[in-house]
mmCIF file of C-alpha atoms and ligand atoms in Angstrom:
data_model
loop_
_atom_site.group_PDB
_atom_site.id
_atom_site.type_symbol
_atom_site.label_atom_id
_atom_site.label_comp_id
_atom_site.label_asym_id
_atom_site.label_seq_id
_atom_site.Cartn_x
_atom_site.Cartn_y
_atom_site.Cartn_z
ATOM 1 C CA MET A 105 0.078 0.200 0.133
ATOM 2 C CA PRO A 106 1.251 3.416 -0.729
ATOM 3 C CA LEU A 107 1.995 5.759 2.085
ATOM 4 C CA CYS A 108 0.638 9.158 2.593
ATOM 5 C CA TYR A 109 2.205 11.957 4.739
ATOM 6 C CA ARG A 110 0.807 15.142 5.585
ATOM 7 C CA GLN A 111 3.136 17.913 6.536
ATOM 8 C CA GLU A 112 1.957 21.032 8.378
ATOM 9 C CA VAL A 113 4.016 23.854 7.202
ATOM 10 C CA ALA A 114 5.738 26.205 9.971
ATOM 11 C CA THR A 115 6.061 29.011 7.265
ATOM 12 C CA PRO A 116 7.585 32.451 7.078
ATOM 13 C CA VAL A 117 6.957 32.196 3.025
ATOM 14 C CA ASN A 118 3.574 31.199 2.915
ATOM 15 C CA ILE A 119 4.084 27.612 1.755
ATOM 16 C CA SER A 120 0.919 25.752 2.152
ATOM 17 C CA PRO A 121 0.470 22.200 3.270
ATOM 18 C CA VAL A 122 2.057 19.534 0.832
ATOM 19 C CA THR A 123 0.897 15.880 0.660
ATOM 20 C CA LEU A 124 3.370 13.395 -0.562
ATOM 21 C CA HIS A 125 2.173 10.007 -2.063
ATOM 22 C CA PHE A 126 4.872 7.614 -2.803
ATOM 23 C CA HIS A 127 3.931 5.013 -4.689
ATOM 24 C CA GLY A 128 5.463 1.172 -5.191
ATOM 25 C CA TRP A 129 8.394 -0.074 -3.615
ATOM 26 C CA LEU A 130 9.210 3.441 -2.677
ATOM 27 C CA THR A 131 7.168 2.919 0.334
ATOM 28 C CA THR A 132 9.752 0.408 1.595
ATOM 29 C CA LEU A 133 12.566 2.953 1.441
ATOM 30 C CA ILE A 134 10.547 5.262 3.844
ATOM 31 C CA GLN A 135 9.679 2.441 6.006
ATOM 32 C CA ARG A 136 13.356 1.589 6.232
ATOM 33 C CA VAL A 137 14.203 5.315 7.347
ATOM 34 C CA ARG A 138 11.603 5.451 9.939
ATOM 35 C CA ARG A 139 12.648 2.047 11.367
ATOM 36 C CA SER A 140 16.326 2.993 11.550
ATOM 37 C CA ASN A 141 16.251 6.580 12.784
ATOM 38 C CA GLY A 142 12.613 7.639 13.055
ATOM 39 C CA LEU A 143 13.637 10.876 11.112
ATOM 40 C CA VAL A 144 10.771 12.179 8.843
ATOM 41 C CA THR A 145 11.136 15.868 8.098
ATOM 42 C CA PRO A 146 8.066 17.094 8.871
ATOM 43 C CA ALA A 147 7.508 20.816 7.857
ATOM 44 C CA LEU A 148 8.592 22.846 4.981
ATOM 45 C CA ASN A 149 9.773 26.150 6.158
ATOM 46 C CA ARG A 150 11.562 27.234 2.968
ATOM 47 C CA ARG A 151 11.493 27.103 -0.556
ATOM 48 C CA THR A 152 12.652 23.754 -1.688
ATOM 49 C CA SER A 153 12.911 21.749 -4.981
ATOM 50 C CA ILE A 154 10.613 18.388 -5.119
ATOM 51 C CA LYS A 155 13.890 16.455 -5.512
ATOM 52 C CA ASP A 156 15.207 17.733 -2.136
ATOM 53 C CA LEU A 157 11.919 17.221 -0.618
ATOM 54 C CA ILE A 158 11.596 13.578 -1.865
ATOM 55 C CA GLU A 159 15.308 12.918 -0.560
ATOM 56 C CA SER A 160 14.375 14.471 2.894
ATOM 57 C CA PHE A 161 12.301 11.213 3.199
ATOM 58 C CA GLY A 162 14.960 8.669 2.557
ATOM 59 C CA VAL A 163 14.099 8.188 -1.048
ATOM 60 C CA PRO A 164 17.193 8.340 -3.406
ATOM 61 C CA HIS A 165 16.259 10.345 -6.719
ATOM 62 C CA THR A 166 17.679 7.415 -8.438
ATOM 63 C CA GLU A 167 14.883 5.347 -7.508
ATOM 64 C CA VAL A 168 12.343 7.920 -8.659
ATOM 65 C CA GLY A 169 10.696 7.283 -12.273
ATOM 66 C CA SER A 170 8.188 10.061 -12.442
ATOM 67 C CA ILE A 171 6.523 12.838 -10.316
ATOM 68 C CA LYS A 172 3.204 14.245 -10.449
ATOM 69 C CA ILE A 173 2.108 17.700 -8.798
ATOM 70 C CA ASN A 174 -1.428 18.250 -8.720
ATOM 71 C CA GLY A 175 -1.590 15.762 -11.939
ATOM 72 C CA GLN A 176 0.929 17.417 -13.895
ATOM 73 C CA THR A 177 4.569 15.797 -14.814
ATOM 74 C CA VAL A 178 7.363 18.008 -13.242
ATOM 75 C CA SER A 179 11.293 17.801 -13.323
ATOM 76 C CA PHE A 180 13.319 17.233 -10.145
ATOM 77 C CA ALA A 181 13.854 21.011 -10.209
ATOM 78 C CA HIS A 182 10.229 22.177 -9.656
ATOM 79 C CA ILE A 183 10.198 24.044 -6.604
ATOM 80 C CA ILE A 184 7.256 23.541 -4.198
ATOM 81 C CA GLU A 185 5.438 26.822 -3.778
ATOM 82 C CA GLU A 186 1.767 26.353 -2.758
ATOM 83 C CA GLU A 187 -0.702 23.589 -1.920
ATOM 84 C CA SER A 188 0.397 20.486 -3.621
ATOM 85 C CA ALA A 189 -0.637 17.093 -4.028
ATOM 86 C CA VAL A 190 2.680 15.254 -4.851
ATOM 87 C CA GLU A 191 2.792 11.442 -6.399
ATOM 88 C CA ILE A 192 5.940 10.020 -6.614
ATOM 89 C CA PHE A 193 6.422 6.844 -8.901
ATOM 90 C CA PRO A 194 9.338 4.589 -8.594
ATOM 91 C CA SER A 195 11.740 3.670 -11.882
ATOM 92 C CA GLN A 196 9.940 0.366 -13.083
ATOM 93 C CA PRO A 197 11.579 -2.130 -15.612
ATOM 94 C CA PRO A 198 12.102 -1.786 -18.608
ATOM 95 C CA VAL A 199 14.071 1.304 -17.961
ATOM 96 C CA ASN A 200 15.822 2.660 -21.023
ATOM 97 C CA VAL A 201 18.532 5.020 -20.140
ATOM 98 C CA LEU A 202 19.307 5.908 -23.644
ATOM 99 C CA ASN A 203 15.993 7.637 -24.005
ATOM 100 C CA SER A 204 15.214 10.975 -22.301
ATOM 101 C CA CYS A 205 12.301 11.370 -19.915
ATOM 102 C CA PRO A 206 11.254 14.477 -17.606
ATOM 103 C CA LEU A 207 13.264 13.625 -14.810
ATOM 104 C CA ARG A 208 16.430 12.665 -17.132
ATOM 105 C CA PRO A 209 16.246 14.897 -20.196
ATOM 106 C CA LYS A 210 19.733 14.159 -21.233
ATOM 107 C CA PRO A 211 20.121 10.332 -21.842
ATOM 108 C CA LEU A 212 23.061 8.098 -21.682
ATOM 109 C CA ASP A 213 24.772 7.364 -25.106
ATOM 110 C CA ALA A 214 25.769 4.021 -24.065
ATOM 111 C CA ILE A 215 25.072 1.512 -21.351
ATOM 112 C CA ARG A 216 27.912 1.612 -18.807
ATOM 113 C CA PHE A 217 27.962 0.574 -15.530
ATOM 114 C CA LEU A 218 29.851 1.574 -12.440
ATOM 115 C CA VAL A 219 29.794 -1.035 -9.356
ATOM 116 C CA ASP A 220 30.101 -0.168 -5.909
ATOM 117 C CA ALA A 221 32.318 -2.168 -3.568
ATOM 118 C CA ASN A 222 29.310 -3.199 -1.632
ATOM 119 C CA VAL A 223 28.091 -5.146 -4.733
ATOM 120 C CA GLY A 224 31.672 -5.953 -5.982
ATOM 121 C CA LYS A 225 30.890 -9.461 -7.249
ATOM 122 C CA LEU A 226 28.265 -8.337 -9.465
ATOM 123 C CA ALA A 227 31.142 -6.421 -11.528
ATOM 124 C CA GLY A 228 32.678 -9.598 -12.674
ATOM 125 C CA LYS A 229 29.313 -11.217 -13.345
ATOM 126 C CA LEU A 230 28.321 -8.072 -15.670
ATOM 127 C CA ARG A 231 31.643 -8.373 -17.481
ATOM 128 C CA MET A 232 31.602 -12.062 -17.933
ATOM 129 C CA ALA A 233 27.874 -11.383 -19.716
ATOM 130 C CA GLY A 234 29.847 -8.541 -21.624
ATOM 131 C CA PHE A 235 28.584 -5.362 -20.233
ATOM 132 C CA ASP A 236 31.207 -2.545 -19.816
ATOM 133 C CA THR A 237 31.611 -2.228 -16.342
ATOM 134 C CA LEU A 238 34.051 -0.031 -14.146
ATOM 135 C CA TYR A 239 34.872 -1.418 -10.784
ATOM 136 C CA ASP A 240 37.659 -0.624 -8.242
ATOM 137 C CA PRO A 241 37.091 -1.828 -4.695
ATOM 138 C CA GLN A 242 39.287 1.255 -3.605
ATOM 139 C CA TRP A 243 36.967 3.851 -4.841
ATOM 140 C CA HIS A 244 35.057 5.679 -2.300
ATOM 141 C CA ASP A 245 31.891 7.764 -2.425
ATOM 142 C CA PRO A 246 33.608 11.057 -3.969
ATOM 143 C CA GLN A 247 35.515 9.088 -6.582
ATOM 144 C CA LEU A 248 32.301 7.083 -7.459
ATOM 145 C CA ALA A 249 30.057 10.184 -7.951
ATOM 146 C CA GLU A 250 32.882 11.698 -9.861
ATOM 147 C CA ILE A 251 33.325 8.905 -12.385
ATOM 148 C CA ALA A 252 29.594 8.255 -12.514
ATOM 149 C CA GLU A 253 29.269 11.846 -13.850
ATOM 150 C CA LYS A 254 32.395 12.076 -16.021
ATOM 151 C CA SER A 255 32.193 8.708 -17.486
ATOM 152 C CA GLN A 256 28.314 8.637 -17.936
ATOM 153 C CA CYS A 257 27.727 5.610 -16.026
ATOM 154 C CA ILE A 258 24.861 3.717 -14.179
ATOM 155 C CA LEU A 259 25.895 3.329 -10.498
ATOM 156 C CA LEU A 260 24.817 0.099 -8.984
ATOM 157 C CA SER A 261 24.891 0.017 -5.132
ATOM 158 C CA ARG A 262 23.366 -0.809 -1.874
ATOM 159 C CA ASP A 263 24.295 2.748 -0.396
ATOM 160 C CA ILE A 264 21.080 4.642 -0.023
ATOM 161 C CA GLN A 265 23.351 7.938 0.988
ATOM 162 C CA LEU A 266 25.732 7.382 -2.008
ATOM 163 C CA LEU A 267 22.597 7.344 -4.647
ATOM 164 C CA LYS A 268 21.617 10.660 -3.156
ATOM 165 C CA TRP A 269 24.449 12.430 -4.741
ATOM 166 C CA LYS A 270 23.795 14.787 -7.331
ATOM 167 C CA LYS A 271 26.261 13.994 -9.635
ATOM 168 C CA ILE A 272 25.027 10.630 -9.920
ATOM 169 C CA GLU A 273 22.088 10.991 -12.171
ATOM 170 C CA PHE A 274 21.826 7.364 -13.292
ATOM 171 C CA GLY A 275 21.808 4.792 -10.610
ATOM 172 C CA HIS A 276 20.157 1.891 -9.082
ATOM 173 C CA PHE A 277 19.639 0.424 -5.789
ATOM 174 C CA VAL A 278 20.418 -3.229 -6.079
ATOM 175 C CA ARG A 279 18.002 -5.321 -4.008
ATOM 176 C CA GLU A 280 19.034 -9.002 -4.834
ATOM 177 C CA THR A 281 21.913 -10.198 -2.216
ATOM 178 C CA LEU A 282 23.275 -13.137 -4.276
ATOM 179 C CA PRO A 283 25.405 -11.818 -6.932
ATOM 180 C CA ILE A 284 24.206 -14.240 -9.813
ATOM 181 C CA LYS A 285 20.509 -12.758 -8.768
ATOM 182 C CA GLN A 286 21.868 -9.364 -8.928
ATOM 183 C CA LEU A 287 23.045 -10.075 -12.684
ATOM 184 C CA ALA A 288 19.659 -11.078 -13.186
ATOM 185 C CA GLU A 289 17.874 -8.083 -11.729
ATOM 186 C CA VAL A 290 20.260 -5.521 -13.212
ATOM 187 C CA ILE A 291 19.693 -7.438 -16.593
ATOM 188 C CA HIS A 292 15.822 -7.482 -16.070
ATOM 189 C CA PHE A 293 15.571 -3.770 -14.811
ATOM 190 C CA TYR A 294 17.306 -2.366 -17.926
ATOM 191 C CA ASP A 295 15.914 -4.646 -20.358
ATOM 192 C CA LEU A 296 19.339 -6.020 -21.415
ATOM 193 C CA SER A 297 18.992 -9.780 -22.097
ATOM 194 C CA HIS A 298 19.308 -9.043 -25.861
ATOM 195 C CA ALA A 299 22.647 -7.161 -25.388
ATOM 196 C CA ILE A 300 24.422 -10.149 -23.334
ATOM 197 C CA ARG A 301 27.665 -11.168 -25.110
ATOM 198 C CA PRO A 302 29.478 -13.939 -23.098
ATOM 199 C CA PHE A 303 33.229 -14.023 -23.486
ATOM 200 C CA SER A 304 33.669 -10.570 -24.665
ATOM 201 C CA ARG A 305 35.128 -8.780 -21.710
ATOM 202 C CA CYS A 306 37.818 -9.309 -19.344
ATOM 203 C CA MET A 307 36.200 -10.248 -15.943
ATOM 204 C CA ARG A 308 39.495 -8.990 -14.108
ATOM 205 C CA CYS A 309 39.844 -5.605 -15.964
ATOM 206 C CA ASN A 310 36.948 -4.773 -18.310
ATOM 207 C CA GLY A 311 38.953 -5.129 -21.463
ATOM 208 C CA ILE A 312 38.178 -6.598 -24.521
ATOM 209 C CA LEU A 313 38.827 -10.137 -25.248
ATOM 210 C CA ALA A 314 39.988 -11.271 -28.797
ATOM 211 C CA PRO A 315 40.997 -14.698 -30.145
ATOM 212 C CA VAL A 316 44.530 -15.687 -29.750
ATOM 213 C CA GLN A 317 46.720 -18.368 -31.377
ATOM 214 C CA LYS A 318 47.303 -21.549 -29.064
ATOM 215 C CA LEU A 319 50.802 -21.302 -30.388
ATOM 216 C CA ASP A 320 51.476 -17.814 -29.466
ATOM 217 C CA ILE A 321 50.625 -18.478 -25.774
ATOM 218 C CA LEU A 322 51.741 -22.287 -25.324
ATOM 219 C CA ASP A 323 54.417 -21.184 -22.575
ATOM 220 C CA GLN A 324 51.495 -19.559 -20.543
ATOM 221 C CA LEU A 325 49.549 -22.855 -20.299
ATOM 222 C CA GLU A 326 49.512 -25.451 -17.389
ATOM 223 C CA PRO A 327 49.896 -28.842 -19.029
ATOM 224 C CA LEU A 328 46.571 -30.250 -18.924
ATOM 225 C CA THR A 329 45.169 -26.841 -20.199
ATOM 226 C CA ARG A 330 47.629 -27.368 -23.124
ATOM 227 C CA LYS A 331 46.287 -30.923 -23.671
ATOM 228 C CA TYR A 332 42.631 -30.376 -23.681
ATOM 229 C CA TYR A 333 41.792 -26.859 -25.031
ATOM 230 C CA HIS A 334 42.558 -25.513 -28.227
ATOM 231 C CA THR A 335 40.577 -22.027 -28.543
ATOM 232 C CA PHE A 336 41.873 -19.276 -26.479
ATOM 233 C CA LEU A 337 40.950 -15.669 -25.825
ATOM 234 C CA ARG A 338 43.254 -12.921 -24.384
ATOM 235 C CA CYS A 339 42.255 -9.620 -22.952
ATOM 236 C CA SER A 340 43.690 -6.848 -25.027
ATOM 237 C CA ALA A 341 44.367 -4.771 -21.635
ATOM 238 C CA CYS A 342 45.792 -7.094 -19.128
ATOM 239 C CA ARG A 343 46.751 -10.200 -21.223
ATOM 240 C CA GLN A 344 44.776 -12.450 -19.131
ATOM 241 C CA ILE A 345 43.965 -15.627 -21.044
ATOM 242 C CA TYR A 346 40.629 -17.365 -21.140
ATOM 243 C CA TRP A 347 39.318 -20.802 -22.502
ATOM 244 C CA ALA A 348 36.251 -22.825 -22.316
ATOM 245 C CA GLY A 349 37.204 -24.177 -18.827
ATOM 246 C CA THR A 350 37.323 -21.016 -17.159
ATOM 247 C CA HIS A 351 33.964 -19.629 -18.198
ATOM 248 C CA HIS A 352 31.586 -21.789 -19.747
ATOM 249 C CA GLU A 353 29.963 -23.343 -16.299
ATOM 250 C CA PRO A 354 29.538 -20.190 -14.339
ATOM 251 C CA MET A 355 28.357 -18.215 -17.558
ATOM 252 C CA GLN A 356 25.831 -21.311 -17.822
ATOM 253 C CA LYS A 357 24.891 -20.774 -14.349
ATOM 254 C CA ALA A 358 24.167 -17.445 -14.901
ATOM 255 C CA LEU A 359 22.086 -17.847 -18.030
ATOM 256 C CA ASN A 360 19.922 -20.613 -16.278
ATOM 257 C CA GLU A 361 19.604 -18.074 -13.435
ATOM 258 C CA LEU A 362 18.267 -15.296 -15.894
ATOM 259 C CA SER A 363 15.664 -18.060 -17.623
ATOM 260 C CA HIS A 364 14.285 -18.841 -13.979
ATOM 261 C CA TYR A 365 14.451 -15.372 -12.613
ATOM 262 C CA ARG A 366 11.198 -13.913 -10.936
ATOM 263 C CA PRO A 367 11.508 -10.281 -11.053
ATOM 264 C CA LEU A 368 11.009 -8.179 -8.247
ATOM 265 C CA SER A 369 7.925 -5.764 -8.091
ATOM 266 C CA TYR A 370 8.639 -2.146 -8.230
HETATM 267 ZN ZN1 LIG B 86 42.004 -7.765 -18.591
#
């Protein structure tokens, strides 16, 4: 059930009461905040944007798909100035970040992910499926926000506070906890099953894999690998070598998971 909060405005600037109506799974985010610290900012005593108002209730802007005020679709920059009935809807799959929408008028020009350390194993899974994925466990919040903005990435994280950063325009709160289910969640959320390209990227560094002649790498192969495998790929960046024995089984597991995945509700 959607939650509805009525805010009484203690106002030096004539702002009338505002009703916020959160829909779908956004209600879970609000409940999370209420359980953790009981803080629900109750009053508007200054002019504020709808984005700031929503985030004051614990909901990151990245999770919001559309906003209506008194029935009209608005952008994040809309200023609450008068009595308003605000409806906030979650981003819902299929989300296409390559198309513009009122909340994100400048779409991305390509699908590229940036993975937070709290879902670090997801990075390898995404690369295994062939998706361009930036990841370094040493990156902290300021660096992640900077990279998300400059490299035009979708940030994947389980950190609510990080997803509120202004520089992070595209992001997704990862709800599944198992990496293989997280991969299925992301592929379903962004409708990317058609874009899966197994064995095209290096799981270690995100470099592009290219075929390499066995003769050229013989001295780098263990005896059993040399004996039983004949087709190899090599990372163009870090030179890591891949063959069927290293990847086929985990990739098959991931594909099976995708085919049986029961999508979350939003
Ligand atoms: Zn590599």
